[in-house]
Amino acid sequence: MKLLKEHRVYLYAFLLSAFLLTFCSQASFVFPCHSRVDQNCFLTVGRGIVEGLVPYRDLFEQKGPLLYFLHALAWLITPDSFTGVYLLEILFFSVALLYVHKISNLYLPSRASILILPATALLITTSNCFLRGDNAEEFCIPLLLASLYSILRFYHTVSGTSFRSCQHAAMPASSFFIHGIVAGCVLWIKFTMLGFWAAWAVLALLPDLFAKRVKSLFSNCLLFLSGMAVSTVPWIVYFGFHGAISDWLYAYLYSNIFLYSKSLGLFGRIWHLAGSIGVAAIWNPLLVGSIAIGILWFRPPLAQALDRKVMLITLIALTIPLYIGGTNYDYYFLIVSPFALFGVIGAVQRYSAKITAYKLRYGRQAYCILCLSTLALTLVLSNCLPYYGMKKEDYPQYQFAEIITHKPDSTMLNYGFLDGGFYKAADKDPLTKYFCRLNIPQDKLPEMEASHRRLLREGIPDFVVTRSRYNDSWKDSGCPELFQNYVLIAEGENLPDFYKYYLFQRKETNLQ
């Protein structure tokens, strides 16, 4: 009887996902607060959607609409908490692990998944770029793995030594449409990750190109683009109905391309790309090490030699657009993390004899050791380690919320930084479209700061929350309106992230 029958993989993937995300995602029930800023932005917009607000028009943010509607669904599942996000994370990561299993099965026996799945999942969820969970990239990982599996399986089945030698084969027309839909979903989550699907489309079309099947080439291109259009139509209908198409396209496309990106020359962009990959390697040594091992050790049989080329081409095509815009944040690299799978496969292939001998020697004890090792490594390597055991009252979000909610019908402004979770903790709605300070230079979007200054000058919010780096001495940062109309009444700190938070109250209603 096989240890890991196919029908058990689903349960295995689900339980593994639930366990890892419980301790590696701050969205889980173990943690009373998600203290990262992007995640709170997503949930604030998701909550706004549930309450009838329209993204971009009523709440200005820069990620894609599909991501916000996922968070709206999460808010509907569990209002006032991240638990709904945690449940969606488990679902998405379970699907991702199923495709890890499918890719592994192309090169290893099915029973190898008992080792491949936890090793790959650990590398992803404990990496620095995972950043305590609920990043846009996380929801695209299963989509990437599904498309990666399809293109690998195609060339694996064709068994050619060069792309030209595969011209007799043809990717099914339905695959172009399906993965066009997948690419469209990624487009409306975060478009900088589309490089992978551009490579997928080119690789899938190569047999038609080399065989000079012109009609098939154009029809398959059209099917792929039609799939992307299917993913786009709902957003055209939604934003068109609300009269917000221009708001949507400006905030999501124009601001990201022309306001958010840096102005660099070609050499500067190449230098930035190389530097960003180097930084990713420093902060994610195990993850990048596994990807490097995959590049060196992943060796399919000669008949499937194209599988390795497909892996390298899609990896390069995915990575370049992530950093070519001139910006870099730790979580950018998360979408590359699934390629660590090939390092795990390569290592298992290289040391299969030793692994088999170990299994034969220790029998079922080997699986107990695997489970205990997964448990220990998860707890020790998780990004959430500094937050283990923290109670609700230990977070400045809830310390300030207790003060803010003491005043009936009070209002607040998150000023000078991205949404820190203070709106959610105090159960307050934003007062303005620009509900927080996004990472767009002030000179490129002056109305964002202007709207905040107007609110402070007119004394509209009862409370204002701002922050500084922990070692910085907080002082007037060029906003006299804050000090003219407000008084500092409380301070809090987030030591793991090295931030101090400050709560101001309007002078006319100061309770102290």
Short mmCIF file of C-alpha atoms in Angstrom, two decimals, residues 67-328:
data_model
loop_
_atom_site.label_atom_id
_atom_site.label_comp_id
_atom_site.label_asym_id
_atom_site.label_seq_id
_atom_site.Cartn_x
_atom_site.Cartn_y
_atom_site.Cartn_z
CA LEU A 67 -6.95 41.54 -4.63
CA TYR A 68 -9.34 43.98 -2.97
CA PHE A 69 -12.37 41.85 -3.74
CA LEU A 70 -10.63 38.84 -2.20
CA HIS A 71 -10.23 40.93 0.95
CA ALA A 72 -13.86 42.02 0.70
CA LEU A 73 -14.76 38.33 0.72
CA ALA A 74 -12.47 37.82 3.71
CA TRP A 75 -14.19 40.68 5.54
CA LEU A 76 -17.58 39.12 4.84
CA ILE A 77 -16.37 35.79 6.24
CA THR A 78 -14.97 37.26 9.45
CA PRO A 79 -15.70 40.98 9.95
CA ASP A 80 -13.26 42.92 12.13
CA SER A 81 -10.43 40.39 11.84
CA PHE A 82 -7.88 38.88 9.44
CA THR A 83 -9.17 35.36 10.02
CA GLY A 84 -11.06 35.39 6.71
CA VAL A 85 -7.78 36.25 4.98
CA TYR A 86 -6.11 33.37 6.83
CA LEU A 87 -8.77 30.95 5.52
CA LEU A 88 -8.25 32.21 1.96
CA GLU A 89 -4.49 31.83 2.40
CA ILE A 90 -4.96 28.19 3.39
CA LEU A 91 -7.16 27.56 0.36
CA PHE A 92 -4.75 29.21 -2.09
CA PHE A 93 -1.64 27.64 -0.60
CA SER A 94 -3.27 24.19 -0.57
CA VAL A 95 -3.86 24.55 -4.32
CA ALA A 96 -0.25 25.69 -4.73
CA LEU A 97 1.00 22.56 -2.96
CA LEU A 98 -1.17 20.35 -5.16
CA TYR A 99 0.64 21.76 -8.18
CA VAL A 100 3.97 21.31 -6.40
CA HIS A 101 2.97 17.65 -6.12
CA LYS A 102 2.01 17.47 -9.80
CA ILE A 103 5.30 19.02 -10.94
CA SER A 104 7.25 16.74 -8.61
CA ASN A 105 5.48 13.72 -10.11
CA LEU A 106 6.92 14.58 -13.52
CA TYR A 107 10.41 13.79 -12.23
CA LEU A 108 10.04 11.75 -9.05
CA PRO A 109 7.80 8.94 -7.75
CA SER A 110 4.54 10.09 -6.16
CA ARG A 111 5.69 9.00 -2.70
CA ALA A 112 8.46 11.63 -2.88
CA SER A 113 5.79 14.28 -2.25
CA ILE A 114 5.88 13.46 1.44
CA LEU A 115 9.30 15.14 1.43
CA ILE A 116 8.92 17.57 -1.49
CA LEU A 117 5.80 19.31 -0.18
CA PRO A 118 6.97 20.25 3.34
CA ALA A 119 10.45 21.22 2.13
CA THR A 120 9.10 23.52 -0.59
CA ALA A 121 6.36 24.93 1.63
CA LEU A 122 8.84 25.65 4.42
CA LEU A 123 11.21 27.45 2.05
CA ILE A 124 8.36 29.70 0.88
CA THR A 125 6.53 30.47 4.13
CA THR A 126 9.62 31.00 6.31
CA SER A 127 11.47 33.17 3.79
CA ASN A 128 11.96 36.84 4.55
CA CYS A 129 9.96 37.84 1.46
CA PHE A 130 6.87 36.06 2.85
CA LEU A 131 6.72 38.92 5.37
CA ARG A 132 4.16 37.46 7.75
CA GLY A 133 1.64 36.61 5.05
CA ASP A 134 -1.15 38.18 3.01
CA ASN A 135 0.93 39.70 0.23
CA ALA A 136 -0.42 40.08 -3.31
CA GLU A 137 2.24 37.67 -4.54
CA GLU A 138 0.99 34.94 -2.22
CA PHE A 139 -2.37 34.77 -4.01
CA CYS A 140 -0.61 34.47 -7.38
CA ILE A 141 1.65 31.55 -6.39
CA PRO A 142 -0.96 28.85 -7.16
CA LEU A 143 -1.74 30.56 -10.47
CA LEU A 144 1.94 30.56 -11.41
CA LEU A 145 2.39 26.92 -10.41
CA ALA A 146 -0.69 25.86 -12.40
CA SER A 147 0.65 27.52 -15.55
CA LEU A 148 4.18 26.27 -14.89
CA TYR A 149 2.89 22.72 -14.57
CA SER A 150 0.99 22.96 -17.85
CA ILE A 151 3.99 24.14 -19.88
CA LEU A 152 6.38 21.68 -18.21
CA ARG A 153 3.98 18.79 -18.78
CA PHE A 154 3.60 19.78 -22.44
CA TYR A 155 7.32 19.71 -23.19
CA HIS A 156 7.87 16.75 -20.86
CA THR A 157 5.34 14.74 -22.89
CA VAL A 158 6.64 15.92 -26.27
CA SER A 159 10.14 14.63 -25.41
CA GLY A 160 12.27 16.78 -27.66
CA THR A 161 15.89 17.89 -27.38
CA SER A 162 15.27 21.32 -28.94
CA PHE A 163 12.27 23.58 -29.36
CA ARG A 164 12.43 23.16 -33.13
CA SER A 165 12.24 19.38 -32.79
CA CYS A 166 8.86 19.77 -31.04
CA GLN A 167 7.12 21.36 -34.01
CA HIS A 168 5.08 18.22 -34.59
CA ALA A 169 3.29 18.78 -31.25
CA ALA A 170 0.69 21.41 -30.37
CA MET A 171 -0.55 22.84 -27.10
CA PRO A 172 -4.33 22.23 -26.82
CA ALA A 173 -6.32 25.30 -27.83
CA SER A 174 -8.24 25.16 -24.56
CA SER A 175 -4.98 25.61 -22.63
CA PHE A 176 -4.37 28.97 -24.30
CA PHE A 177 -7.80 30.18 -23.24
CA ILE A 178 -7.57 28.81 -19.69
CA HIS A 179 -4.13 30.21 -19.01
CA GLY A 180 -5.13 33.48 -20.63
CA ILE A 181 -7.81 33.69 -17.93
CA VAL A 182 -5.14 32.89 -15.33
CA ALA A 183 -2.88 35.62 -16.73
CA GLY A 184 -5.82 38.02 -16.64
CA CYS A 185 -6.36 37.29 -12.96
CA VAL A 186 -2.71 38.10 -12.28
CA LEU A 187 -3.05 41.25 -14.38
CA TRP A 188 -5.74 42.50 -12.00
CA ILE A 189 -3.84 41.55 -8.87
CA LYS A 190 -0.37 42.91 -9.70
CA PHE A 191 0.66 43.34 -13.33
CA THR A 192 4.44 43.36 -12.77
CA MET A 193 4.28 39.57 -12.38
CA LEU A 194 3.03 39.03 -15.95
CA GLY A 195 6.51 38.37 -17.35
CA PHE A 196 6.07 34.69 -16.56
CA TRP A 197 2.87 34.45 -18.62
CA ALA A 198 4.46 36.29 -21.53
CA ALA A 199 7.13 33.58 -21.52
CA TRP A 200 4.45 30.90 -21.14
CA ALA A 201 2.62 32.16 -24.22
CA VAL A 202 5.80 32.32 -26.31
CA LEU A 203 6.88 28.82 -25.27
CA ALA A 204 3.42 27.41 -25.94
CA LEU A 205 3.36 29.03 -29.40
CA LEU A 206 6.85 27.91 -30.48
CA PRO A 207 5.69 24.61 -32.08
CA ASP A 208 3.20 26.53 -34.23
CA LEU A 209 5.89 29.04 -35.13
CA PHE A 210 8.52 26.46 -36.13
CA ALA A 211 5.95 24.36 -38.03
CA LYS A 212 4.73 27.52 -39.80
CA ARG A 213 1.14 26.83 -38.79
CA VAL A 214 0.15 30.46 -39.30
CA LYS A 215 -3.57 29.97 -38.79
CA SER A 216 -3.05 28.02 -35.58
CA LEU A 217 -0.49 30.57 -34.38
CA PHE A 218 -2.89 33.49 -34.70
CA SER A 219 -5.91 31.61 -33.38
CA ASN A 220 -4.00 30.51 -30.28
CA CYS A 221 -2.75 34.06 -29.72
CA LEU A 222 -6.34 35.23 -29.98
CA LEU A 223 -7.51 32.54 -27.55
CA PHE A 224 -4.90 33.57 -24.98
CA LEU A 225 -5.83 37.24 -25.28
CA SER A 226 -9.52 36.30 -25.17
CA GLY A 227 -8.89 34.55 -21.87
CA MET A 228 -7.30 37.70 -20.51
CA ALA A 229 -10.27 39.68 -21.79
CA VAL A 230 -12.66 37.37 -19.94
CA SER A 231 -10.81 38.22 -16.73
CA THR A 232 -11.04 41.91 -17.56
CA VAL A 233 -14.71 42.24 -18.53
CA PRO A 234 -16.06 42.03 -14.95
CA TRP A 235 -13.91 45.01 -13.95
CA ILE A 236 -15.00 47.05 -16.95
CA VAL A 237 -18.62 46.33 -16.04
CA TYR A 238 -18.11 47.06 -12.32
CA PHE A 239 -16.18 50.29 -12.68
CA GLY A 240 -18.28 51.37 -15.65
CA PHE A 241 -21.45 50.91 -13.62
CA HIS A 242 -19.98 53.08 -10.85
CA GLY A 243 -18.58 55.66 -13.26
CA ALA A 244 -15.05 54.96 -12.04
CA ILE A 245 -13.17 53.55 -15.04
CA SER A 246 -10.84 56.54 -15.21
CA ASP A 247 -10.18 56.32 -11.44
CA TRP A 248 -9.38 52.61 -11.77
CA LEU A 249 -7.01 52.98 -14.72
CA TYR A 250 -5.31 56.06 -13.27
CA ALA A 251 -4.68 54.58 -9.82
CA TYR A 252 -3.74 51.06 -10.86
CA LEU A 253 -1.98 51.51 -14.19
CA TYR A 254 -0.90 55.13 -14.63
CA SER A 255 0.23 55.77 -11.05
CA ASN A 256 2.20 52.52 -10.87
CA ILE A 257 3.88 53.00 -14.24
CA PHE A 258 4.53 56.75 -14.20
CA LEU A 259 4.31 57.91 -10.56
CA TYR A 260 5.60 54.95 -8.56
CA SER A 261 8.46 53.82 -10.80
CA LYS A 262 11.78 55.61 -10.80
CA SER A 263 13.27 57.42 -13.78
CA LEU A 264 16.37 55.41 -14.62
CA GLY A 265 18.35 54.87 -17.79
CA LEU A 266 18.93 51.42 -19.26
CA PHE A 267 22.21 50.93 -17.40
CA GLY A 268 20.63 52.15 -14.18
CA ARG A 269 17.78 49.68 -14.54
CA ILE A 270 20.14 46.77 -15.22
CA TRP A 271 22.25 47.77 -12.22
CA HIS A 272 19.14 48.00 -10.07
CA LEU A 273 17.97 44.58 -11.28
CA ALA A 274 21.29 42.96 -10.40
CA GLY A 275 21.45 44.73 -7.04
CA SER A 276 17.88 43.72 -6.17
CA ILE A 277 18.59 40.07 -6.88
CA GLY A 278 21.70 40.33 -4.72
CA VAL A 279 19.70 41.86 -1.87
CA ALA A 280 17.08 39.12 -2.24
CA ALA A 281 19.85 36.52 -1.92
CA ILE A 282 21.15 38.13 1.27
CA TRP A 283 17.73 38.30 2.93
CA ASN A 284 16.45 34.96 1.61
CA PRO A 285 19.54 32.73 1.66
CA LEU A 286 17.74 29.38 1.94
CA LEU A 287 15.20 30.27 -0.73
CA VAL A 288 17.71 31.68 -3.21
CA GLY A 289 20.09 28.85 -2.36
CA SER A 290 17.42 26.33 -3.30
CA ILE A 291 16.71 28.14 -6.57
CA ALA A 292 20.45 28.12 -7.32
CA ILE A 293 20.61 24.40 -6.55
CA GLY A 294 17.73 23.89 -8.95
CA ILE A 295 19.61 25.73 -11.69
CA LEU A 296 22.66 23.52 -11.09
CA TRP A 297 21.17 20.15 -10.13
CA PHE A 298 17.76 19.95 -11.78
CA ARG A 299 18.56 17.55 -14.60
CA PRO A 300 15.59 15.89 -16.31
CA PRO A 301 16.30 12.84 -18.49
CA LEU A 302 17.80 13.64 -21.89
CA ALA A 303 14.46 13.03 -23.58
CA GLN A 304 12.98 15.80 -21.42
CA ALA A 305 15.95 18.17 -21.67
CA LEU A 306 13.64 21.04 -22.64
CA ASP A 307 12.07 21.00 -19.18
CA ARG A 308 15.20 22.59 -17.76
CA LYS A 309 15.21 25.28 -20.45
CA VAL A 310 11.53 26.01 -19.78
CA MET A 311 12.30 26.41 -16.08
CA LEU A 312 15.16 28.83 -16.76
CA ILE A 313 13.29 30.89 -19.38
CA THR A 314 10.20 31.35 -17.22
CA LEU A 315 12.32 32.15 -14.16
CA ILE A 316 14.20 34.89 -16.01
CA ALA A 317 11.06 36.27 -17.66
CA LEU A 318 9.34 36.46 -14.28
CA THR A 319 12.21 38.11 -12.42
CA ILE A 320 13.21 40.92 -14.79
CA PRO A 321 9.90 42.89 -14.79
CA LEU A 322 9.73 42.74 -10.99
CA TYR A 323 12.70 45.06 -10.59
CA ILE A 324 13.16 46.80 -13.93
CA GLY A 325 10.91 49.66 -12.81
CA GLY A 326 13.57 50.83 -10.35
CA THR A 327 11.81 50.00 -7.07
CA ASN A 328 12.39 47.11 -4.71
#
